[in-house]
Short mmCIF file of C-alpha atoms in Angstrom, two decimals:
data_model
loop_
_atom_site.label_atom_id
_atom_site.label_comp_id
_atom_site.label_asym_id
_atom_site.label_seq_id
_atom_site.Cartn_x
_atom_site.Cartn_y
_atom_site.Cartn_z
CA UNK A 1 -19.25 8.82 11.85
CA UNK A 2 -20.11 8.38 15.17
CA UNK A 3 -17.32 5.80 16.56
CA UNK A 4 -13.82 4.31 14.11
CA UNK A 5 -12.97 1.14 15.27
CA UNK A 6 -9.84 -0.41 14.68
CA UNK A 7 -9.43 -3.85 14.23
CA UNK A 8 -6.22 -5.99 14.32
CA UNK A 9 -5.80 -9.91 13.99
CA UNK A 10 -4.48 -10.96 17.21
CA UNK A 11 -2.09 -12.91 19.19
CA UNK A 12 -1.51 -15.26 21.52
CA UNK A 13 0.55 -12.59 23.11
CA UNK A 14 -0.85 -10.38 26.09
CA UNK A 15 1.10 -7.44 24.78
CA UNK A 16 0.76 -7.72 20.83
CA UNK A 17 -2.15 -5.43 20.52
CA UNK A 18 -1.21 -2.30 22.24
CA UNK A 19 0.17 -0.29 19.51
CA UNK A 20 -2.80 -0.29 18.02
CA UNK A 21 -4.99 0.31 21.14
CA UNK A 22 -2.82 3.58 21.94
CA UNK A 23 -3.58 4.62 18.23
CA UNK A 24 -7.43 4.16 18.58
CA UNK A 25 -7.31 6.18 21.67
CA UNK A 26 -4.78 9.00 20.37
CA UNK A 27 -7.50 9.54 17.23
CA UNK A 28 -9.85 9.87 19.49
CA UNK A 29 -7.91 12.91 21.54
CA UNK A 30 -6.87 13.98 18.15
CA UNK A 31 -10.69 14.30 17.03
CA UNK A 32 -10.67 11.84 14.17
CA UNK A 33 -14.04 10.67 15.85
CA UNK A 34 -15.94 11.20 18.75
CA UNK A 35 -15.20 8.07 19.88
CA UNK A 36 -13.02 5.14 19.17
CA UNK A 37 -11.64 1.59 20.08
CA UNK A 38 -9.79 -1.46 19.11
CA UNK A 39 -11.08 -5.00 18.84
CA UNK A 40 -9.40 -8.37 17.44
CA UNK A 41 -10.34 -10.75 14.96
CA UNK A 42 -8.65 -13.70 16.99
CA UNK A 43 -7.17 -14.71 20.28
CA UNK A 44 -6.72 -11.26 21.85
CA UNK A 45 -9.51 -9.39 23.40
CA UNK A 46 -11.92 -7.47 23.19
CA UNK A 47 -13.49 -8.98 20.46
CA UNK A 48 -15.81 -7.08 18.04
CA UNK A 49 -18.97 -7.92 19.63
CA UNK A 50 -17.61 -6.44 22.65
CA UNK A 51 -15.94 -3.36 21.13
CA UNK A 52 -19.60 -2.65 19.62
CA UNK A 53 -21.02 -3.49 22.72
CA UNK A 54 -18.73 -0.80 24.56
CA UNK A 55 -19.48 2.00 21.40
CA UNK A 56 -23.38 1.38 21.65
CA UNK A 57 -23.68 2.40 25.00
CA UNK A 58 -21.75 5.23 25.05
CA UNK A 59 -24.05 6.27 22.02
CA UNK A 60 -22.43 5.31 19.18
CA UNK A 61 -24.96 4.96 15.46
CA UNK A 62 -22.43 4.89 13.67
CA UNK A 63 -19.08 2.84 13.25
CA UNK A 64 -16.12 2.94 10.81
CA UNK A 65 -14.86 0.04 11.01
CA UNK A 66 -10.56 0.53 10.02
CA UNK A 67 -8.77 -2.74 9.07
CA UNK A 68 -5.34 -2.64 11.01
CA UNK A 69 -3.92 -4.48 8.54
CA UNK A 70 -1.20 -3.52 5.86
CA UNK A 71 -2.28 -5.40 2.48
CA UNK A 72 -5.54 -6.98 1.52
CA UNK A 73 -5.20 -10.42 2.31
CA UNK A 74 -7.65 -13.18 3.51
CA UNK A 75 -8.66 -11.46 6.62
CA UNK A 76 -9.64 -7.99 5.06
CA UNK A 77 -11.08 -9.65 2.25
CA UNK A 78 -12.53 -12.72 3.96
CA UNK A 79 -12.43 -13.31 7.57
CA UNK A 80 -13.73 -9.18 8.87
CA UNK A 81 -16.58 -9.10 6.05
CA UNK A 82 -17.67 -12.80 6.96
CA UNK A 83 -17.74 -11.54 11.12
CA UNK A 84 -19.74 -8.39 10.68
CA UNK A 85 -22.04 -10.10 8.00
CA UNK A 86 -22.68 -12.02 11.73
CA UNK A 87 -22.62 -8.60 13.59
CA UNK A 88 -25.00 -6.98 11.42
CA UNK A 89 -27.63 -9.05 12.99
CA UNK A 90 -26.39 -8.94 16.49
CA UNK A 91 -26.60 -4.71 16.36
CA UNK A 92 -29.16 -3.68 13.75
CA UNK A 93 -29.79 -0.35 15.24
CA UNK A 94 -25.80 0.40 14.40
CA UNK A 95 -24.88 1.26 10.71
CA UNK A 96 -21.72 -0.40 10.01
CA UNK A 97 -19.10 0.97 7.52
CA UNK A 98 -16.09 -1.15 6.69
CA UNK A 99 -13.13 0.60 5.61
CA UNK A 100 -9.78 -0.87 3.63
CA UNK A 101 -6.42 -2.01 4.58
CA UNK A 102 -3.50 0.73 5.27
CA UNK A 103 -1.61 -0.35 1.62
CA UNK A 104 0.73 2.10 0.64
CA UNK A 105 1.20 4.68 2.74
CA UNK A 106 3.24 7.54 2.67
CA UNK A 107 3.61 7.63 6.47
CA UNK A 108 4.28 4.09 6.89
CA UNK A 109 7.42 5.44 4.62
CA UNK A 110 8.57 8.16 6.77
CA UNK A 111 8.31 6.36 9.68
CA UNK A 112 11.04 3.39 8.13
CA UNK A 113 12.78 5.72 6.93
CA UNK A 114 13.28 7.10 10.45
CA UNK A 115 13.90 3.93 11.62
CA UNK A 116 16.56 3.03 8.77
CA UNK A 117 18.48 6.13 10.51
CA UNK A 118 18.35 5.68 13.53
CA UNK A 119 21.10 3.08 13.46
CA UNK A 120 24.70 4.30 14.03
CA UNK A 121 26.58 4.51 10.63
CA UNK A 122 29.84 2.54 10.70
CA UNK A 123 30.93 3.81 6.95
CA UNK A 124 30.33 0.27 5.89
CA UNK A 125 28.49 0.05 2.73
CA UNK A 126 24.69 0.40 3.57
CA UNK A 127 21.97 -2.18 2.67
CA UNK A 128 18.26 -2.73 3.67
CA UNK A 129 16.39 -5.65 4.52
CA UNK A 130 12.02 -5.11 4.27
CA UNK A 131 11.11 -7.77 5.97
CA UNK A 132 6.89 -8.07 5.58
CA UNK A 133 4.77 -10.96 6.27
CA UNK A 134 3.06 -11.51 2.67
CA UNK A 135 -0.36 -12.69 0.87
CA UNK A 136 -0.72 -15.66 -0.96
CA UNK A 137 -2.77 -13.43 -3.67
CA UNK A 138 0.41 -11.54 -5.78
CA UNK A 139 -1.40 -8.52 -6.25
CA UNK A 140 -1.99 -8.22 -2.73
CA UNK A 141 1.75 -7.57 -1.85
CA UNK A 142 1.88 -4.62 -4.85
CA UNK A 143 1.76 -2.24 -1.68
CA UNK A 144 4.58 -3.71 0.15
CA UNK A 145 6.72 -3.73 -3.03
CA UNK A 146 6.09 -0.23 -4.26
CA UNK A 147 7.28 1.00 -0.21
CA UNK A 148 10.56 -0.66 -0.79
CA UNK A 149 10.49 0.81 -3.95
CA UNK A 150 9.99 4.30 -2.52
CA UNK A 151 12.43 3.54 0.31
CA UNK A 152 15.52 2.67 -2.12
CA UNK A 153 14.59 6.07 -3.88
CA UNK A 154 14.33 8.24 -0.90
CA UNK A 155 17.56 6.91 0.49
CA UNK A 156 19.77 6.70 -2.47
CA UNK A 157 20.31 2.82 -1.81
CA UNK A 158 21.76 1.00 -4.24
CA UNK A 159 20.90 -2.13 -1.90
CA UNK A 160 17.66 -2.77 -0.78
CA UNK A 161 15.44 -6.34 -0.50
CA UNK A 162 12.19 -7.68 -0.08
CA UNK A 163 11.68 -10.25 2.18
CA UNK A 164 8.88 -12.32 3.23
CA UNK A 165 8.41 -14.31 6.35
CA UNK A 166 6.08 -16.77 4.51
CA UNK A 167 3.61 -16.86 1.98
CA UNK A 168 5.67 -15.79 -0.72
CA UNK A 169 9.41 -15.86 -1.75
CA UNK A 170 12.28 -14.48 -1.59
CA UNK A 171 12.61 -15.57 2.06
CA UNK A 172 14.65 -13.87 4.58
CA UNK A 173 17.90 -15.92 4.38
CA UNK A 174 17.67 -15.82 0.74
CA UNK A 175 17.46 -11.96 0.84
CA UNK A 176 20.31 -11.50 3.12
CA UNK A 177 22.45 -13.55 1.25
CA UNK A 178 21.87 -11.94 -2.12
CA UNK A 179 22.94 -8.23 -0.03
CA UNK A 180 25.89 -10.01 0.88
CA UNK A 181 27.03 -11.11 -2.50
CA UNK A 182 26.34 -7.65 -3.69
CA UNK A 183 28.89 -6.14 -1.39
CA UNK A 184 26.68 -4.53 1.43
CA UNK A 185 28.63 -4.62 5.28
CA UNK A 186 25.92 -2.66 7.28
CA UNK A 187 21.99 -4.05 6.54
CA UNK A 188 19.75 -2.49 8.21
CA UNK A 189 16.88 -4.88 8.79
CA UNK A 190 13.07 -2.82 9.50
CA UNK A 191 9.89 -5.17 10.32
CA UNK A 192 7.27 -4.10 8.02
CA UNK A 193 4.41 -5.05 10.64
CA UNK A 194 2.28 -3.48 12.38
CA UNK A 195 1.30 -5.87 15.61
CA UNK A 196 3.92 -7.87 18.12
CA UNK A 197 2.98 -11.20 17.71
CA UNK A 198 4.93 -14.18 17.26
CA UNK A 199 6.79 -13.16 13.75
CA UNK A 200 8.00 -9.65 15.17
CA UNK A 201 8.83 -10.91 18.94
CA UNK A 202 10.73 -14.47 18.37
CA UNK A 203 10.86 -15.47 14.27
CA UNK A 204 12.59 -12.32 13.11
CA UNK A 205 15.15 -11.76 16.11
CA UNK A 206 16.10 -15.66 15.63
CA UNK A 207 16.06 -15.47 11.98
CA UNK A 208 18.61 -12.23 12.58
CA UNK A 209 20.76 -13.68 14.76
CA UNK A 210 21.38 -16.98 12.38
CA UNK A 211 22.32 -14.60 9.57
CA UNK A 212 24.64 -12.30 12.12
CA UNK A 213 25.83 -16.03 13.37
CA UNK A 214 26.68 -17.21 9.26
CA UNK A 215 28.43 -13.65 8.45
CA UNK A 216 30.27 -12.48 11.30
CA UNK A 217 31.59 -9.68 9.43
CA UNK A 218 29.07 -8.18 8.40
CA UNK A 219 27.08 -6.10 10.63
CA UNK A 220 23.10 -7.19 10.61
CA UNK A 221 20.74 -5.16 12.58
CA UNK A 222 17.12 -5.42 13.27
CA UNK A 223 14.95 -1.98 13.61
CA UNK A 224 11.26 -1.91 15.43
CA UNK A 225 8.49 -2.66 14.06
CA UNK A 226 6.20 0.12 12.99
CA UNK A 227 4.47 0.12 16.69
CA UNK A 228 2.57 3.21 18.14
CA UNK A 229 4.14 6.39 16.69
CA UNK A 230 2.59 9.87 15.71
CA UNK A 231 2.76 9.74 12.00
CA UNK A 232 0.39 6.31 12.45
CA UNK A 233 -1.99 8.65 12.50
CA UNK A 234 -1.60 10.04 9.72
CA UNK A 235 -1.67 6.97 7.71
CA UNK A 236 -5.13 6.13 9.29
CA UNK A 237 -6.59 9.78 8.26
CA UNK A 238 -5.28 9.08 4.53
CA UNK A 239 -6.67 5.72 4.87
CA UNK A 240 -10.08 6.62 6.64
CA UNK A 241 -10.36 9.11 3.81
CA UNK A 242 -9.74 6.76 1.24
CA UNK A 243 -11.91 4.05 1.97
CA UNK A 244 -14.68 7.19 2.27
CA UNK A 245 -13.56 8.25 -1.33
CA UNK A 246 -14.09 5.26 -2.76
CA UNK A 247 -17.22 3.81 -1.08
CA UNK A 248 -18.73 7.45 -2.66
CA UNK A 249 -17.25 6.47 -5.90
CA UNK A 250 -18.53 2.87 -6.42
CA UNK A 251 -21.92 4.59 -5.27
CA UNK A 252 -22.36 6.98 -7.65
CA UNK A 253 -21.14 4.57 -10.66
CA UNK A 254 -23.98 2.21 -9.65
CA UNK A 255 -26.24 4.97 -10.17
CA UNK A 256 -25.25 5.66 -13.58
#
C-alpha cells in the first residue's frame, strides 16, 4: 500500500470532518502508510476525485481505501463501491483497494468507556444511554449492539440502552424513559458517532435537554462523540488488517 485513504460521509458543516482528517494525518506520522488523506462522499470537501488527485502526484500506485464509517450500511455497501466503480476509470494507472466499515471494535470500547468515566459520580444509581445512528438492514446494527453489550459487561451496569436516532427503534426518548422506570438517577449519555454533523451538534443536545427538561431529578448527561483520539488508531490498524485478512481469504476460496 502506497497511500490509505479515509473516507467519511459528510456534512453540511465546515467543521464535521476534522476528526477524521487529524486521524488520516496522525497514521501517516505513525507509519500506517507512506501517505494518507481524507475525502467525503457528500457535501464536505475534498471529494475523492480530488483526494486521488492529491495521492497520484505525490506518487501514490496504490490506495486503501478505509470506510470511516461504523456499520455497513447503504453507503459502505452502496454509495463508495458505486463512486469508485466511476473512479476506476478516471485513474486507471492507480490500483484501488476498498476496505470495510470499523464494526466492532475493541477500541471504539475503550474509548466509551473512558468517556462513561469521565463524568463526576454523584452516588446516584448509574445508567447508560448508546445513542448510534442505525441501518435500515438489522444485521447491519449487530456491531453496535454487541458494543453495548461489551460496555454493560465491562462496567458492571445493570442499566444500559440502545438507542437509535432513526432508522430503527427503540428511539431516544423511549430509551431514557425505560432507564427511568428501572430506577437509574445518573445516565450517562455517549454518542456512538464518529463525524460532527447535524445528529451529534444540534439533534442529540436538544433531544438531551427535553429529557433533562421532563425529569428534573434525574441527572442526564451527554459525553463526546468518539472524535479524534489516540486509540482511533488503533481501531483503523485492526480494521485495515481485517479488511486485508479477508480480501486474502475470499481469494484463495475462489481458487479452490
Amino acid at each position: 500500500m502506497d497511500a490509505l485513504l479515509l473516507v467519511g460521509h459528510g456534512s453540511l458543516r465546515a467543521d464535521s470532518g476534522s476528526a477524521m482528517i487529524r486521524l488520516a494525518a496522525l497514521a501517516r506520522r505513525e507509519g500506517l502508510a507512506p501517505l494518507s488523506g481524507a475525502a467525503f462522499l457528500n457535501y464536505s470537501r475534498p471529494t475523492m476525485s480530488e483526494a486521488f488527485t492529491r495521492l497520484e502526484k505525490q506518487g501514490a500506485k496504490h490506495i486503501f481505501i478505509q470506510p470511516y464509517f461504523l456499520i455497513s450500511g447503504y453507503f459502505v455497501d452502496v454509495a463508495l463501491p458505486r463512486e469508485m466503480a466511476k473512479l476506476k476509470l478516471l485513474f486507471p494507472n492507480l490500483k484501488l483497494q476498498l476496505g470495510q466499515a470499523f464494526d466492532y471494535q475493541t477500541a471504539f470500547v475503550e474509548l466509551l468507556k473512558e468517556r462513561f468515566g469521565a463524568f463526576e459520580d454523584k452516588g446516584y444509581p448509574k445508567a447508560l444511554l448508546l445513542m448510534a445512528h442505525g441501518s435500515p438492514k438489522a444485521s447491519a446494527n449487530r456491531p453496535i449492539w454487541q458494543t453495548l453489550a461489551v460496555l454493560k459487561a465491562d462496567l458492571v451496569l445493570e442499566r444500559a440502552e440502545l438507542a437509535f436516532m432513526e432508522c430503527n427503534n427503540p428511539d431516544i426518548p423511549s430509551s431514557i424513559d425505560k432507564l427511568i422506570q428501572s430506577g437509574a438517577k445518573d445516565i450517562r449519555a455517549l454518542p456512538y458517532f464518529l463525524q460532527k454533523g447535524g445528529h451529534v451538534a444540534e439533534d442529540l443536545p436538544h433531544l438531551i435537554q427535553e429529557a433533562q427538561q421532563c425529569y428534573p431529578d434525574v441527572l442526564i448527561r451527554l459525553s463526546d462523540y468518539l472524535s479524534y483520539h489516540p486509540l482511533m488508531l488503533e481501531a483503523l490498524t485492526a480494521s485495515q488488517k481485517a479488511s486485508t485478512t479477508n480480501q486474502l481469504e475470499h481469494h484463495q476460496s475462489d481458487l479452490c
